[in-house]
Coordinates of C-alpha atoms and ligand atoms in Angstrom, one line a residue:
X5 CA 0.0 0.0 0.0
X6 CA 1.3 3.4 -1.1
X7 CA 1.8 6.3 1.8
X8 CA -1.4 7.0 3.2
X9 CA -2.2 8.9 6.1
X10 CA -5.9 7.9 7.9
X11 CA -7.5 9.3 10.5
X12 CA -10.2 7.2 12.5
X13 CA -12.3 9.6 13.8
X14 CA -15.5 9.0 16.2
X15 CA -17.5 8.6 19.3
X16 CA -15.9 5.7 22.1
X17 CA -17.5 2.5 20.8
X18 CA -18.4 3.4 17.3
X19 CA -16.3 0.6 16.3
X20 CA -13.4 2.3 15.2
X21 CA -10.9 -0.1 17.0
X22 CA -12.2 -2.8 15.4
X23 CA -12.2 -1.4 12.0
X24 CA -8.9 -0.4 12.5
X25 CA -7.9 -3.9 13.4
X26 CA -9.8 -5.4 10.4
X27 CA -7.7 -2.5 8.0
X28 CA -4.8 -3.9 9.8
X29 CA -5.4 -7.5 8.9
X30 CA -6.6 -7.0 5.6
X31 CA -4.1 -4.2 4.3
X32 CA -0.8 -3.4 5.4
X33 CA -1.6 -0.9 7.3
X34 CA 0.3 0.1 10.8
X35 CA -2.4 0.8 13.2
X36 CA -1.4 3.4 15.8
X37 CA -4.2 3.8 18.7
X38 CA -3.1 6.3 21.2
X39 CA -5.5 4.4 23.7
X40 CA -3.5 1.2 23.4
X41 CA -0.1 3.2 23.4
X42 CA -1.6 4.7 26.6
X43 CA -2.6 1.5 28.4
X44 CA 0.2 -0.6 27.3
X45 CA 2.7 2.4 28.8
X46 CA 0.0 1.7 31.8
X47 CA 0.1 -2.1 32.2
X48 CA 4.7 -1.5 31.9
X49 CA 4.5 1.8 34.5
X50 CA 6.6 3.6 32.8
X51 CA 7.3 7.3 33.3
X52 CA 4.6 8.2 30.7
X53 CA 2.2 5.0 32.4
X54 CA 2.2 6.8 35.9
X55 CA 1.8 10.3 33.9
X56 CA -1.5 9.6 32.3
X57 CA -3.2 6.6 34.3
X58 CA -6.0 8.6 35.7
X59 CA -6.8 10.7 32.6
X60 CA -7.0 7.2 30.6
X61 CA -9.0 5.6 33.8
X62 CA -11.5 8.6 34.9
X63 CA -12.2 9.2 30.5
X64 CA -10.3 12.4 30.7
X65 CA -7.9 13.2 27.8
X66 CA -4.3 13.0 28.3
X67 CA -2.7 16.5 27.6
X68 CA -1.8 17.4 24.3
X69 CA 2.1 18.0 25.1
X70 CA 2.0 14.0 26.0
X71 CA 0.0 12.9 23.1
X72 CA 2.3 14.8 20.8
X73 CA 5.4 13.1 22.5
X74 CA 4.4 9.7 22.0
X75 CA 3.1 10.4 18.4
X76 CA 6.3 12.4 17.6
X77 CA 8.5 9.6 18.5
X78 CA 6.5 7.1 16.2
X79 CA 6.3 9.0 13.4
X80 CA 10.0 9.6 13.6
X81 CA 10.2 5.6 13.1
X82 CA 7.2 5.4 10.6
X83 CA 6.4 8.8 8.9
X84 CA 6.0 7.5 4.9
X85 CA 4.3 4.4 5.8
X86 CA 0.5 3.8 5.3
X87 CA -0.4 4.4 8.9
X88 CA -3.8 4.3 10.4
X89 CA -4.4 6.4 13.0
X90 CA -7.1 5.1 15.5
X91 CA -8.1 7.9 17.9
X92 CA -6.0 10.1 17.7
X93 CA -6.1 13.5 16.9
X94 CA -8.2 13.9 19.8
X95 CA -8.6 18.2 19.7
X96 CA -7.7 20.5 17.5
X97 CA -3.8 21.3 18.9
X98 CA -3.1 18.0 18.0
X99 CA -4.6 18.1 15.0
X100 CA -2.1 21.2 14.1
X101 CA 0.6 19.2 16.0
X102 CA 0.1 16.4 13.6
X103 CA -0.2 18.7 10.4
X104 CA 3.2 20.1 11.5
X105 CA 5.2 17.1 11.6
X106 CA 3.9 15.2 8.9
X107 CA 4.6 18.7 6.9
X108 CA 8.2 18.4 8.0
X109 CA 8.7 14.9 6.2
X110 CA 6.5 16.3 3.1
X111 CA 3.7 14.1 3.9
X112 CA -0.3 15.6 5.3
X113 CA -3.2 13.6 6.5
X114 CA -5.0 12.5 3.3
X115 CA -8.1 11.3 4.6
X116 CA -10.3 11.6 8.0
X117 CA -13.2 8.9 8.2
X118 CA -15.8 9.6 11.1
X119 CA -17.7 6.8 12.0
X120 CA -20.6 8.4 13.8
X121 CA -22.8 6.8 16.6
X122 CA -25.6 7.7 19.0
X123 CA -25.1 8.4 22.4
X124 CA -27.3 5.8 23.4
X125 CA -26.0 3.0 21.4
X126 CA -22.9 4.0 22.4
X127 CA -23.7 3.4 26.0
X128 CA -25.3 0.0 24.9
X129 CA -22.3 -1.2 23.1
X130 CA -19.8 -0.3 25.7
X131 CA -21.2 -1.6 28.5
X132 CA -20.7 -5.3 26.8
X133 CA -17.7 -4.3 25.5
X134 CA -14.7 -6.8 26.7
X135 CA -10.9 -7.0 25.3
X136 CA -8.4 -9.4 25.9
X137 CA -5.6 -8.2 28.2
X138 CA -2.9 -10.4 26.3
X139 CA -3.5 -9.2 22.1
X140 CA -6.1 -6.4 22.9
X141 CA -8.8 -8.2 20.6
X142 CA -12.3 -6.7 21.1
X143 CA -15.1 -8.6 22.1
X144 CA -18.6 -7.5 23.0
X145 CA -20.7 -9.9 25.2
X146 CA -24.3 -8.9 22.9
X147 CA -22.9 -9.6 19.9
X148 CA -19.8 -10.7 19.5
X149 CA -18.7 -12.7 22.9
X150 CA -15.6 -14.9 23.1
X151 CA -16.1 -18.6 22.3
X152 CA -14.4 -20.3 25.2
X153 CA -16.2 -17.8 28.2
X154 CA -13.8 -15.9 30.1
X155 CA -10.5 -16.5 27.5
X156 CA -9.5 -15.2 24.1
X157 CA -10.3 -17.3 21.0
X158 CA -6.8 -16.5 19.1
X159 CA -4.7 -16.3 22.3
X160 CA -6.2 -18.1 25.5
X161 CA -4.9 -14.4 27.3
X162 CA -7.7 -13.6 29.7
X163 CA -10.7 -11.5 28.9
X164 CA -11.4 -8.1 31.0
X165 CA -13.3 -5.2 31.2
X166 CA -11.8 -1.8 30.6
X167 CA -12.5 0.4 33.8
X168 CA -13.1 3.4 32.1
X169 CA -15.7 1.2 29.9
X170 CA -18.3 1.5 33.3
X171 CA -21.4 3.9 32.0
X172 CA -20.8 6.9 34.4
X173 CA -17.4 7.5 32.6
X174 CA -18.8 6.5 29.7
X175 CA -20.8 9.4 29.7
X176 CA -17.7 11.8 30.6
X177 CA -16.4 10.0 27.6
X178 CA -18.7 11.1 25.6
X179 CA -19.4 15.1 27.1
X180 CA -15.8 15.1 26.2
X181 CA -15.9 13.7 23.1
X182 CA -19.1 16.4 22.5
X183 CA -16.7 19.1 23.3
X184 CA -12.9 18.7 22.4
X185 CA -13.0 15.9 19.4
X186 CA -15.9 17.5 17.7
X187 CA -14.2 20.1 16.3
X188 CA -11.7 18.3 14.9
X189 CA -14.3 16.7 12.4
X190 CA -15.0 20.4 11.5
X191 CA -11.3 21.2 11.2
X192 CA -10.8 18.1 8.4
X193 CA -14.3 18.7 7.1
X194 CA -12.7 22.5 5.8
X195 CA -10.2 21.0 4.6
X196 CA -12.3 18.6 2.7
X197 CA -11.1 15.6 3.6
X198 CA -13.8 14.6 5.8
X199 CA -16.1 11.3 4.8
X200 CA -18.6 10.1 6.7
X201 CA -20.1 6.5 7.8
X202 CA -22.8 5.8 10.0
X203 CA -21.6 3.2 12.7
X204 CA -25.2 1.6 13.3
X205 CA -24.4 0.2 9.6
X206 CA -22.5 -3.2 11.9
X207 CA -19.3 -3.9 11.8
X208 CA -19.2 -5.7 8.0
X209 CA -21.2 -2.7 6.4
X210 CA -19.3 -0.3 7.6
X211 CA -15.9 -1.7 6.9
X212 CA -17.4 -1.9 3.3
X213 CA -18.1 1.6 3.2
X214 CA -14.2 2.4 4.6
X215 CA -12.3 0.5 1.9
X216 CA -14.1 1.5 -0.4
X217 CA -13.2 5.0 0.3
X218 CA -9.7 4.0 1.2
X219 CA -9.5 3.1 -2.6
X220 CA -10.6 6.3 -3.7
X221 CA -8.1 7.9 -1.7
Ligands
ADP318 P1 -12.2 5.1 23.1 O1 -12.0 5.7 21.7 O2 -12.9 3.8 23.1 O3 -12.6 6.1 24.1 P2 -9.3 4.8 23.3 O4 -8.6 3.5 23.5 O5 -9.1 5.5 22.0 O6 -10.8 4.6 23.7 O7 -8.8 5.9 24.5 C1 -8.9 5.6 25.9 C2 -8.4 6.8 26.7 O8 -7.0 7.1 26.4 C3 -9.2 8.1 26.4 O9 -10.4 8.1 27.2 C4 -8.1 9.1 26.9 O10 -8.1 9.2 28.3 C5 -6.8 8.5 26.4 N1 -6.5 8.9 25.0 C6 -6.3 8.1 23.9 N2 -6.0 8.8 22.9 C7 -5.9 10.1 23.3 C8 -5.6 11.4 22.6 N3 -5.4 11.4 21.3 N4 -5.7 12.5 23.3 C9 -5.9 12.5 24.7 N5 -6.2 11.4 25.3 C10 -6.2 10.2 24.7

């Protein structure tokens, strides 16, 4: 796949992870989630683990100065590939930030896809959402629950429940979603890169819809 920058942009539980992971499997695509960089620095406790643990636990956002660090130091590894990226930019100084350094390595974001949800499907969804602990596949216990009960069907690593995925912070998940991501879907919308997919499509529909405009890119 040639040098493409994506941008997976939506509500928590719209199903961008798992689209991601699909793009991932499907494509050569690096997937970069700023959620799993966040908990995996978490689960190590590493400087930047201890730093942003109870943004990434209460559904806060971690600061922009960290976000940009850790995104920085990727893209000084992987700028030119055809990377995915999976929740991230989050506000709009990140969404500069990232302009800026793909600018320095003559690259620019090509294409934002938002895949919208309800609020209260989103609260649904999350509330059976699961993930292994081990490989970070997602599970949800409605529609899509592991095979084997409390154990990962490609792994055997154990199934858990994020804590941030509990519906009070769900909902501060989403009022902040409402207020800082938002206007990043106007910021790429201006810039007329912004497509749109509805997430109630399912999970097979909608990852339909996003190659097909991945091929149009
Ligand atoms: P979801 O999209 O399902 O909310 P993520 O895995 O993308 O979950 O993110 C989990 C948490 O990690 C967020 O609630 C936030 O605290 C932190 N986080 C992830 N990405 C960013 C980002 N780009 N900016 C700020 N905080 C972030």
């Amino acid at each position: 796949m040639k040098s493409l920058n994506l941008i997976l942009i939506g509500p928590p539980g719209s199903g961008k992870g798992t689209q991601a992971e699909l793009l991932r499997e499907k494509n050569s695509f690096v997937h970069y989630s700023t959620g799993e960089v966040f908990r995996d620095h978490i689960r190590r406790k590493t400087p930047v683990g201890l730093q942003v643990e109870r943004y990434v636990t209460s559904g806060g956002l971690v600061p922009d100065s960290v976000v940009l660090e850790v995104v920085n130091s990727f893209l000084a590894e992987n700028a030119g590939k055809a990377i995915l990226f999976d929740g991230f930019p989050r506000t709009i100084p990140q969404a500069e930030g990232l302009d800026k350094v793909l600018a320095e390595n003559q690259l620019a974001v090509d294409m934002a896809v938002l895949v919208d949800l309800a609020d209260d499907e989103v609260v649904k969804r999350l509330t059976a959402r699961r993930q292994c602990r081990s490989c970070s596949k997602i599970y949800n216990l409605t529609f899509k629950p592991p095979k084997k009960g409390g154990v990962c069907d490609d792994c055997d690593g154990e199934i858990y429940q994020r804590k941030d995925d509990s519906e009070n912070v769900i909902r501060d998940r989403l009022n902040t979603y409402h207020k800082q991501t938002e206007p990043v879907i106007g910021y790429y919308s201006t810039q007329g890169k912004l497509k749109r997919i509805d997430g109630a499509l399912g999970r097979d529909r909608v990852y339909e819809e996003v190659t097909r405009l991945i091929g149009a890119a």
